[in-house]
Coordinates of N, CA and C in Angstrom, one line a residue:
Chain A
D15 N -23.9 21.3 1.4 CA -21.8 21.8 1.2 C -21.3 21.5 3.0
V16 N -20.6 20.9 2.6 CA -19.7 20.5 3.6 C -18.7 22.1 4.5
K17 N -19.0 22.0 5.6 CA -19.0 23.1 6.2 C -17.7 22.7 7.6
V18 N -16.3 23.3 7.0 CA -15.1 22.8 8.4 C -14.6 24.5 8.4
T19 N -15.0 24.8 10.1 CA -15.2 26.2 10.1 C -14.1 26.3 11.5
Q20 N -12.7 27.3 11.3 CA -11.8 27.5 12.1 C -12.1 28.6 13.4
S21 N -11.8 29.0 14.2 CA -12.3 29.8 15.0 C -12.0 31.4 14.4
S22 N -10.7 31.1 14.4 CA -10.2 32.5 13.9 C -9.4 32.6 12.2
R23 N -9.4 33.6 12.0 CA -8.5 33.9 10.5 C -7.2 34.0 11.1
Y24 N -6.9 35.3 12.2 CA -5.8 35.6 12.3 C -5.5 35.8 13.5
L25 N -4.6 35.1 14.0 CA -4.1 35.6 15.5 C -2.9 35.8 15.9
V26 N -2.3 36.8 16.9 CA -0.9 37.0 17.4 C -1.1 36.8 18.7
K27 N -0.2 36.2 19.0 CA 0.3 35.6 20.4 C 1.7 35.8 20.6
R28 N 2.0 35.7 22.0 CA 3.3 36.2 22.5 C 4.1 34.8 22.5
T29 N 5.3 35.0 22.7 CA 6.0 33.9 23.5 C 5.9 33.2 24.2
G30 N 5.9 31.7 24.6 CA 5.3 31.2 26.2 C 3.5 31.1 26.3
E31 N 2.6 31.5 25.4 CA 1.2 31.8 25.7 C 0.9 30.3 25.7
K32 N -0.3 29.8 26.3 CA -0.6 28.3 25.9 C -2.1 29.1 24.6
V33 N -2.0 28.1 23.5 CA -2.7 28.9 22.6 C -3.8 27.8 22.4
F34 N -5.1 28.1 21.7 CA -6.4 27.4 21.6 C -6.6 27.4 19.9
L35 N -6.4 26.2 19.3 CA -7.2 27.1 18.0 C -7.9 25.3 17.5
E36 N -9.4 26.1 17.6 CA -10.5 25.4 17.3 C -11.2 25.1 16.0
C37 N -11.4 24.0 15.6 CA -11.8 23.5 14.3 C -13.6 22.9 14.8
V38 N -14.3 23.1 13.9 CA -15.6 22.3 14.0 C -16.3 22.0 12.7
Q39 N -16.6 21.1 12.5 CA -17.2 20.4 11.3 C -18.6 20.0 11.2
D40 N -19.4 19.9 10.0 CA -20.7 19.5 10.0 C -21.3 18.7 9.5
M41 N -20.4 17.8 9.0 CA -20.4 16.4 7.9 C -20.6 15.5 8.7
D42 N -20.6 14.8 10.1 CA -20.5 14.5 10.8 C -19.4 13.1 10.4
H43 N -18.1 13.9 10.2 CA -17.1 13.2 9.7 C -16.0 12.5 10.8
E44 N -15.9 11.2 10.4 CA -14.9 10.3 11.7 C -13.5 11.0 11.6
N45 N -12.9 11.1 10.8 CA -11.5 11.9 10.7 C -11.6 13.2 10.6
M46 N -10.4 14.2 11.8 CA -10.1 15.6 11.4 C -8.5 14.9 11.5
F47 N -8.0 16.1 10.8 CA -7.0 16.3 10.7 C -6.2 18.1 11.2
W48 N -4.6 18.1 11.7 CA -4.3 19.7 11.9 C -3.2 19.2 11.2
Y49 N -3.2 20.5 10.3 CA -1.6 20.7 9.3 C -1.3 22.2 9.4
R50 N -0.2 22.5 9.0 CA 0.6 23.7 8.9 C 1.3 23.6 7.7
Q51 N 1.3 24.9 7.0 CA 1.8 25.1 5.9 C 2.4 26.3 6.4
D52 N 3.6 26.1 5.6 CA 5.4 27.1 5.2 C 5.6 26.9 3.9
P53 N 6.1 28.2 3.7 CA 6.8 28.4 2.3 C 7.8 27.4 2.1
G54 N 7.5 26.2 0.8 CA 8.5 25.8 0.6 C 8.6 24.3 1.5
L55 N 7.6 24.4 2.0 CA 7.2 22.9 3.0 C 6.1 22.4 2.6
G56 N 5.2 22.8 2.2 CA 3.7 22.5 1.7 C 2.9 22.1 3.2
L57 N 2.1 21.0 2.8 CA 1.3 20.9 4.2 C 1.9 19.4 5.2
R58 N 2.0 19.9 6.0 CA 2.3 19.0 7.3 C 1.6 18.4 8.4
L59 N 1.8 17.3 8.3 CA 0.4 16.8 9.4 C 0.9 16.9 10.7
I60 N 0.5 17.5 11.6 CA 0.5 17.4 13.2 C 0.0 16.5 13.4
Y61 N -1.3 16.5 13.7 CA -2.1 15.6 14.6 C -3.5 15.1 13.7
F62 N -3.6 14.0 13.8 CA -4.7 13.4 13.6 C -5.4 12.7 14.7
S63 N -7.1 12.7 14.0 CA -8.2 11.8 15.1 C -9.2 11.1 13.9
Y64 N -9.3 9.7 14.4 CA -9.9 8.9 13.6 C -11.7 8.8 14.3
D65 N -11.2 9.2 15.9 CA -12.5 9.1 16.2 C -12.6 10.1 17.5
V66 N -13.7 9.8 18.0 CA -13.6 10.8 19.4 C -12.7 10.3 20.6
K67 N -11.5 11.0 20.8 CA -11.0 10.9 22.2 C -9.9 9.8 21.6
M68 N -9.9 9.9 20.1 CA -8.7 9.0 19.4 C -7.5 10.2 19.0
K69 N -6.3 10.1 18.8 CA -5.5 10.7 18.3 C -4.1 10.3 17.7
E70 N -3.7 10.1 16.7 CA -2.3 10.3 16.4 C -1.4 10.9 15.8
K71 N -0.1 10.5 16.1 CA 1.0 11.9 15.9 C 1.4 11.9 14.6
G72 N 1.5 13.2 13.8 CA 1.7 13.2 12.4 C 3.2 13.6 12.4
D73 N 3.7 14.1 11.3 CA 5.1 14.2 11.0 C 5.6 15.1 11.8
I74 N 4.7 16.1 12.5 CA 5.6 16.7 13.3 C 4.8 17.7 14.7
P75 N 4.7 16.8 15.4 CA 3.7 16.6 16.9 C 4.6 17.5 17.9
E76 N 6.1 17.9 17.8 CA 5.9 18.2 18.9 C 5.8 19.9 19.5
G77 N 5.4 19.9 20.3 CA 5.0 21.5 20.8 C 3.6 21.3 20.5
Y78 N 2.7 20.3 20.3 CA 1.5 20.7 20.5 C 0.7 19.4 21.0
S79 N -0.7 19.6 20.8 CA -1.6 18.5 21.4 C -2.7 18.6 20.8
V80 N -3.7 17.9 21.0 CA -5.1 17.8 20.7 C -5.7 17.4 21.5
S81 N -6.9 17.7 21.4 CA -8.5 17.2 21.8 C -9.4 16.9 21.5
R82 N -10.0 15.7 21.3 CA -11.5 15.2 20.4 C -12.1 15.1 21.2
E83 N -13.1 15.8 22.1 CA -14.4 15.4 23.1 C -15.3 15.0 22.3
K84 N -15.7 15.8 21.3 CA -17.1 16.0 20.3 C -16.6 15.4 19.2
K85 N -17.2 14.7 18.4 CA -17.3 13.8 17.3 C -17.0 15.0 16.2
E86 N -17.4 16.3 16.2 CA -17.4 17.6 15.9 C -16.6 18.5 15.4
R87 N -15.6 18.4 17.0 CA -14.5 19.5 17.0 C -13.4 19.3 17.4
F88 N -12.6 19.7 16.9 CA -10.9 19.3 17.2 C -9.7 20.7 17.5
S89 N -9.3 20.4 18.8 CA -8.9 21.6 18.9 C -7.2 21.4 18.8
L90 N -6.4 21.9 18.1 CA -5.1 22.1 18.3 C -4.8 22.8 19.5
I91 N -3.7 22.4 20.7 CA -3.1 23.5 21.4 C -1.5 23.7 21.7
L92 N -1.2 24.5 21.5 CA 0.6 24.8 21.6 C 0.6 25.4 22.7
E93 N 1.6 24.3 23.5 CA 1.4 24.4 25.1 C 2.3 25.6 25.5
S94 N 3.5 25.8 25.0 CA 4.1 27.3 25.2 C 4.5 27.9 23.7
A95 N 3.6 28.5 23.0 CA 3.8 29.0 21.6 C 5.3 29.8 22.2
S96 N 6.1 29.2 20.4 CA 7.4 29.8 20.1 C 7.3 30.5 18.9
T97 N 8.2 31.0 18.6 CA 8.1 31.8 17.1 C 8.1 31.2 15.7
N98 N 9.0 29.8 16.0 CA 9.3 29.0 15.0 C 7.7 28.1 15.0
Q99 N 6.8 28.3 15.6 CA 5.3 28.3 15.5 C 4.7 29.2 14.6
T100 N 5.1 30.1 14.4 CA 4.4 31.0 13.3 C 4.3 30.4 12.6
S101 N 2.9 30.5 11.5 CA 2.5 29.4 10.4 C 1.3 29.5 10.1
M102 N 0.6 29.1 8.8 CA -0.6 28.9 8.5 C -1.1 27.7 9.3
Y103 N -2.3 27.6 9.8 CA -2.9 26.3 10.4 C -4.2 26.0 9.9
L104 N -4.3 25.0 9.0 CA -5.3 24.3 8.5 C -5.8 22.9 9.1
C105 N -7.2 23.2 9.6 CA -8.1 22.0 10.0 C -8.3 21.4 8.9
A106 N -8.8 20.0 8.6 CA -9.6 19.1 7.8 C -10.3 18.1 8.1
S107 N -11.5 17.7 7.6 CA -11.7 16.1 7.9 C -12.7 15.7 6.8
S108 N -12.8 14.6 7.3 CA -13.1 13.5 6.2 C -13.6 12.3 6.5
S109 N -14.5 11.7 5.5 CA -15.2 10.6 6.2 C -13.7 9.4 5.4
R110 N -14.3 7.6 5.8 CA -12.9 7.3 5.6 C -12.6 6.8 4.0
R111 N -14.1 7.2 3.2 CA -13.6 6.8 1.7 C -13.9 8.6 1.2
T112 N -13.6 9.1 1.3 CA -13.9 10.5 0.5 C -13.1 11.3 0.9
E113 N -12.5 12.5 0.2 CA -11.9 13.6 0.2 C -12.3 14.3 1.8
A114 N -10.7 15.1 1.8 CA -10.5 16.0 3.1 C -10.8 17.1 2.8
F115 N -11.8 18.2 3.4 CA -12.3 19.6 3.5 C -11.6 19.9 4.3
F116 N -11.4 21.1 4.0 CA -10.8 22.1 4.6 C -10.7 23.5 5.3
G117 N -10.8 23.8 6.4 CA -11.2 25.2 6.7 C -10.8 26.3 6.0
Q118 N -10.5 27.2 6.5 CA -10.4 28.6 5.9 C -8.7 29.0 5.9
G119 N -8.1 27.9 7.5 CA -6.9 28.6 7.9 C -7.0 29.2 9.1
T120 N -5.8 29.2 9.9 CA -5.4 30.1 10.8 C -4.1 30.6 10.6
R121 N -3.9 31.9 10.2 CA -2.8 32.7 10.3 C -2.3 33.2 11.7
L122 N -1.1 32.5 12.4 CA -0.6 32.5 13.5 C 0.7 33.5 13.8
T123 N 1.0 34.4 14.4 CA 2.1 35.0 14.4 C 2.3 35.0 16.1
V124 N 3.5 34.4 15.9 CA 3.8 34.7 17.6 C 5.1 35.4 17.4
V125 N 5.3 36.4 18.6 CA 5.9 37.7 19.1 C 6.5 37.5 19.9
Chain B
D4 N 11.8 11.1 4.9 CA 11.6 10.8 3.6 C 10.3 11.4 2.9
Q5 N 10.3 12.5 1.9 CA 8.8 12.3 1.7 C 8.3 11.4 0.3
Q6 N 6.8 10.6 0.8 CA 6.4 10.0 -0.2 C 6.0 10.5 -1.1
V7 N 5.6 11.6 -0.9 CA 4.8 12.3 -2.3 C 5.4 13.4 -2.7
K8 N 6.1 13.6 -3.9 CA 7.2 14.5 -4.3 C 6.4 15.5 -5.5
Q9 N 6.5 16.6 -5.1 CA 6.3 17.5 -6.3 C 7.6 18.4 -6.8
N10 N 8.0 17.9 -7.9 CA 9.7 18.6 -8.0 C 9.8 19.9 -8.5
S11 N 8.7 20.4 -8.9 CA 8.9 21.7 -9.7 C 8.0 22.6 -8.5
P12 N 8.7 23.6 -8.2 CA 8.0 24.5 -7.6 C 7.3 25.5 -7.6
S13 N 7.5 25.9 -8.9 CA 7.2 26.9 -9.6 C 6.8 26.3 -11.4
L14 N 5.6 27.0 -11.7 CA 5.4 26.8 -13.1 C 4.8 27.7 -13.9
S15 N 5.2 28.4 -15.1 CA 4.6 29.3 -15.7 C 4.2 29.4 -16.9
V16 N 2.7 29.4 -17.3 CA 1.9 28.9 -18.7 C 1.1 30.3 -19.2
Q17 N 1.0 30.5 -20.8 CA 0.2 31.7 -20.9 C -0.9 30.9 -20.9
E18 N -1.9 31.6 -21.2 CA -3.3 32.1 -20.8 C -3.6 30.8 -22.3
G19 N -5.0 29.9 -22.3 CA -5.7 29.2 -22.9 C -4.4 28.1 -23.4
R20 N -3.2 28.0 -23.1 CA -2.1 26.5 -23.2 C -2.3 25.7 -22.0
I21 N -2.1 24.8 -22.4 CA -2.1 23.5 -21.4 C -1.0 23.3 -20.1
S22 N -1.6 23.3 -19.3 CA -1.1 23.5 -17.7 C -0.4 21.8 -17.7
I23 N 0.9 21.3 -17.6 CA 0.9 20.1 -16.9 C 1.9 20.2 -15.3
L24 N 1.1 19.4 -14.6 CA 1.5 19.7 -13.1 C 2.2 17.9 -12.5
N25 N 2.7 18.0 -12.1 CA 3.9 16.5 -11.9 C 3.7 16.0 -10.4
C26 N 3.6 14.8 -10.5 CA 3.8 14.0 -8.9 C 4.5 12.9 -9.1
D27 N 4.9 12.1 -8.0 CA 5.6 11.5 -8.0 C 5.6 10.6 -6.5
Y28 N 5.1 9.4 -6.5 CA 5.1 8.8 -4.9 C 6.0 7.8 -5.0
T29 N 6.6 7.1 -4.0 CA 7.2 5.9 -3.4 C 6.3 4.9 -2.9
N30 N 5.0 5.2 -2.1 CA 4.4 4.1 -1.3 C 3.7 3.4 -2.2
S31 N 3.8 1.8 -2.6 CA 3.0 1.7 -3.6 C 1.4 1.0 -2.8
M32 N 1.5 1.4 -1.4 CA 0.2 1.1 -0.6 C -0.6 2.0 -1.0
F33 N -0.4 3.7 -1.5 CA -1.4 4.3 -1.9 C -2.5 4.0 -2.5
D34 N -3.6 4.2 -2.7 CA -4.7 3.7 -3.2 C -5.8 4.8 -3.9
Y35 N -5.2 5.7 -3.5 CA -6.2 6.9 -4.0 C -5.5 8.4 -3.7
F36 N -5.4 9.1 -5.0 CA -4.8 10.2 -5.0 C -5.7 11.4 -5.5
L37 N -5.1 12.4 -4.8 CA -6.3 13.7 -5.0 C -5.0 14.9 -5.2
W38 N -6.0 15.8 -5.7 CA -5.4 17.3 -6.0 C -5.7 18.4 -5.4
Y39 N -5.0 19.1 -4.7 CA -5.8 20.5 -4.2 C -5.5 21.9 -4.7
K40 N -6.5 22.7 -4.8 CA -6.2 23.9 -4.8 C -5.7 25.2 -4.1
K41 N -4.8 25.9 -3.8 CA -4.9 26.9 -2.9 C -4.4 28.2 -3.3
Y42 N -5.7 29.0 -3.0 CA -5.0 30.5 -2.8 C -4.4 31.1 -1.8
P43 N -3.5 32.5 -1.7 CA -3.4 32.7 -0.5 C -4.1 32.9 0.3
A44 N -4.1 32.9 1.5 CA -5.1 33.1 2.8 C -6.2 32.1 3.0
E45 N -6.1 31.3 2.1 CA -6.9 30.3 2.1 C -7.0 28.8 2.1
G46 N -8.1 28.2 2.5 CA -7.7 26.8 2.8 C -7.8 25.7 1.5
P47 N -6.8 24.9 1.2 CA -7.1 24.1 0.0 C -8.3 23.7 -0.2
T48 N -8.5 23.8 -1.7 CA -9.9 23.3 -1.9 C -9.8 21.9 -2.8
F49 N -10.6 21.0 -2.9 CA -10.6 19.8 -3.6 C -10.3 19.8 -5.1
L50 N -9.8 19.6 -5.8 CA -9.9 19.6 -7.6 C -10.7 18.2 -7.9
I51 N -9.9 17.5 -8.0 CA -10.1 16.2 -8.1 C -9.6 15.0 -8.1
S52 N -9.8 13.9 -8.0 CA -9.0 12.7 -7.6 C -9.2 11.5 -8.9
I53 N -8.3 10.5 -8.2 CA -8.6 9.2 -9.0 C -7.8 8.2 -7.9
S54 N -8.6 7.3 -8.3 CA -8.6 5.7 -7.5 C -7.8 4.9 -8.4
S55 N -6.7 4.0 -7.8 CA -5.4 3.7 -8.1 C -6.0 2.4 -9.0
I56 N -7.2 1.7 -9.0 CA -7.9 1.3 -10.1 C -8.1 1.9 -11.7
K57 N -8.0 3.1 -11.8 CA -8.2 3.7 -13.2 C -6.7 4.6 -13.3
D58 N -6.6 5.0 -14.8 CA -5.9 5.6 -15.3 C -6.0 7.1 -15.4
K59 N -7.2 7.3 -15.7 CA -7.3 8.8 -15.7 C -8.8 9.4 -15.5
N60 N -8.9 10.2 -15.1 CA -10.0 10.9 -14.8 C -10.2 12.5 -14.9
E61 N -11.4 12.3 -15.6 CA -11.8 13.7 -16.3 C -12.7 14.7 -16.1
D62 N -12.7 16.3 -15.5 CA -13.7 16.7 -14.6 C -13.5 18.3 -15.7
G63 N -14.2 18.5 -16.8 CA -14.0 19.8 -17.3 C -12.8 19.9 -17.8
R64 N -12.1 21.1 -17.2 CA -10.8 21.3 -17.7 C -9.8 20.7 -17.0
F65 N -10.2 20.3 -16.3 CA -9.0 19.3 -15.7 C -9.2 17.7 -15.4
T66 N -7.8 17.4 -15.8 CA -7.6 15.9 -16.4 C -6.5 15.2 -15.3
V67 N -6.8 14.1 -14.6 CA -5.5 13.5 -13.9 C -5.6 12.4 -14.8
F68 N -4.3 11.8 -14.9 CA -3.6 10.8 -15.3 C -2.9 10.0 -14.3
L69 N -2.7 8.7 -14.0 CA -2.1 7.8 -13.3 C -1.3 6.8 -13.8
N70 N 0.0 6.8 -13.4 CA 0.5 5.7 -14.5 C 1.2 5.0 -12.6
K71 N 0.9 3.8 -12.7 CA 1.1 3.3 -11.5 C 2.5 2.2 -11.5
S72 N 3.0 1.7 -12.8 CA 4.3 1.2 -12.7 C 4.9 2.2 -12.2
A73 N 4.6 3.6 -12.8 CA 5.9 4.5 -12.9 C 5.5 4.9 -11.4
K74 N 4.5 5.1 -10.8 CA 3.8 5.8 -9.5 C 4.4 7.2 -10.0
H75 N 3.7 7.5 -10.7 CA 4.0 9.2 -11.4 C 1.9 9.6 -11.4
L76 N 1.7 10.4 -11.2 CA 0.6 10.9 -11.7 C 0.9 13.0 -11.8
S77 N -0.3 13.0 -13.1 CA -0.3 14.4 -13.7 C -1.7 14.9 -13.8
L78 N -1.4 16.1 -13.8 CA -2.7 16.9 -13.3 C -2.6 17.7 -14.9
H79 N -3.8 18.0 -15.6 CA -3.8 18.6 -16.8 C -4.7 19.7 -17.2
I80 N -4.6 21.1 -17.4 CA -5.1 22.0 -17.2 C -5.5 22.7 -18.3
V81 N -6.6 22.4 -19.3 CA -6.4 23.2 -20.9 C -8.3 23.4 -20.8
P82 N -8.1 24.8 -21.3 CA -7.0 25.9 -21.4 C -7.1 26.0 -20.5
S83 N -5.6 26.6 -20.0 CA -5.4 27.4 -18.5 C -6.1 29.0 -18.3
Q84 N -6.4 29.4 -17.5 CA -6.9 31.1 -17.2 C -6.2 31.5 -16.0
P85 N -6.1 32.8 -16.4 CA -5.2 33.5 -15.1 C -6.1 32.9 -13.9
G86 N -7.6 32.5 -13.7 CA -7.9 32.3 -12.3 C -7.5 31.0 -11.9
D87 N -6.7 30.4 -12.8 CA -5.8 29.0 -12.3 C -5.1 29.4 -11.3
S88 N -4.4 30.3 -11.8 CA -3.3 30.8 -10.9 C -3.3 30.5 -9.4
A89 N -2.8 29.6 -8.7 CA -2.5 28.9 -7.6 C -2.0 28.3 -7.1
V90 N -1.4 27.8 -5.8 CA -0.9 26.5 -5.4 C -1.4 25.5 -5.7
Y91 N -0.8 24.3 -6.5 CA -1.8 22.5 -6.3 C -0.6 22.0 -5.4
F92 N -1.4 21.1 -4.4 CA -1.0 20.1 -4.0 C -1.6 19.0 -4.2
C93 N -0.4 17.8 -4.6 CA -1.0 16.8 -4.8 C -0.9 15.8 -3.4
A94 N -2.0 14.8 -3.6 CA -1.7 14.1 -2.1 C -2.1 12.8 -2.4
A95 N -1.8 11.8 -1.5 CA -1.7 10.4 -1.7 C -2.6 9.4 -0.5
K96 N -3.2 8.8 -0.3 CA -4.0 7.7 0.4 C -4.0 6.8 0.3
G97 N -3.9 6.2 1.7 CA -4.1 4.2 1.4 C -4.5 3.9 2.8
F98 N -5.1 2.6 3.0 CA -6.0 2.4 3.8 C -5.0 1.0 4.6
Y99 N -4.0 1.7 5.2 CA -3.0 0.4 5.6 C -2.5 0.8 6.6
G100 N -2.5 -0.3 7.5 CA -1.5 0.1 9.0 C -2.6 1.0 10.2
G101 N -2.2 1.4 10.7 CA -3.3 2.4 11.6 C -3.1 3.8 10.9
S102 N -3.4 4.1 9.5 CA -3.2 5.5 8.8 C -4.8 6.5 9.1
Q103 N -5.2 4.9 8.9 CA -7.1 5.6 8.7 C -7.6 6.5 7.6
G104 N -6.6 6.5 6.8 CA -6.8 7.1 5.6 C -6.4 8.6 5.5
N105 N -5.4 8.8 6.1 CA -4.8 10.4 6.1 C -4.1 10.7 5.1
L106 N -4.1 11.9 4.7 CA -3.7 12.4 3.4 C -2.1 12.5 3.8
I107 N -1.2 12.5 2.6 CA 0.1 12.8 2.5 C 0.4 13.7 1.5
F108 N 0.7 14.7 1.6 CA 0.7 16.2 0.8 C 2.1 16.1 0.4
G109 N 2.1 16.8 -1.2 CA 3.4 17.0 -1.6 C 3.6 18.9 -1.0
K110 N 4.6 19.0 -1.8 CA 5.3 20.5 -1.2 C 4.3 21.6 -2.0
G111 N 3.7 21.0 -2.8 CA 2.7 22.4 -4.0 C 4.0 22.8 -5.2
T112 N 3.0 23.3 -6.3 CA 3.4 23.9 -7.2 C 2.7 25.0 -7.2
K113 N 3.6 26.1 -7.8 CA 2.7 27.4 -7.5 C 2.7 27.8 -9.0
L114 N 1.5 27.7 -9.4 CA 1.3 27.6 -10.9 C 0.8 29.3 -11.3
S115 N 1.2 30.0 -12.5 CA 0.9 31.1 -12.8 C 0.6 31.1 -14.0
V116 N -0.5 31.5 -14.2 CA -0.8 32.0 -15.9 C -1.1 32.9 -16.0
K117 N -0.3 33.4 -17.7 CA -0.3 34.7 -17.6 C -1.3 35.1 -19.0
P118 N -1.7 36.3 -19.2 CA -2.5 36.7 -20.1 C -1.9 37.1 -21.2

């Protein structure tokens, strides 16, 4: 069974804090993705990576950065958290020819 | 500009009847389409997919139809069950340019199946 594990299910952070969301996959997938899900807006791609140390901006990269130092791990960083970054964050991984597998999600609240 | 559109935010169906969820896309370079199901507070789970070389794919109660000329796909669930109540996302993927096959999602349709 493919497993994509996100480090936290729920997080509460203060405005201005630096926030790290971690994601690990165990299927040796080349591609990893970070999405956020908001009501009425669906899943929007923040960043993706198709190889170690490679990253590409998605549709809404502003206010975020990512790190992929190892193939199995993809981190999303909120440099200075703001209330409009309160959301459900979803990590996914895929090989080039398969569907994406998602983690369980992290519900982040910025207060 | 939305490349994948799900124009119905919600759908309500009686248990045992057919549920039909629709999805339209604009980019003719997409060559692989997927449906995901999502319960609240969980990550999406893959349901069924279809390659652009096919027009139908079936898996148990779930069938996906693809009409390439209309750039339209639909998911049929029959018979619908209360446990099918969830948000359904349509997604598309194409191996072109620098995208490396990342998924483009629609906004989702919330399906409610009433007993």
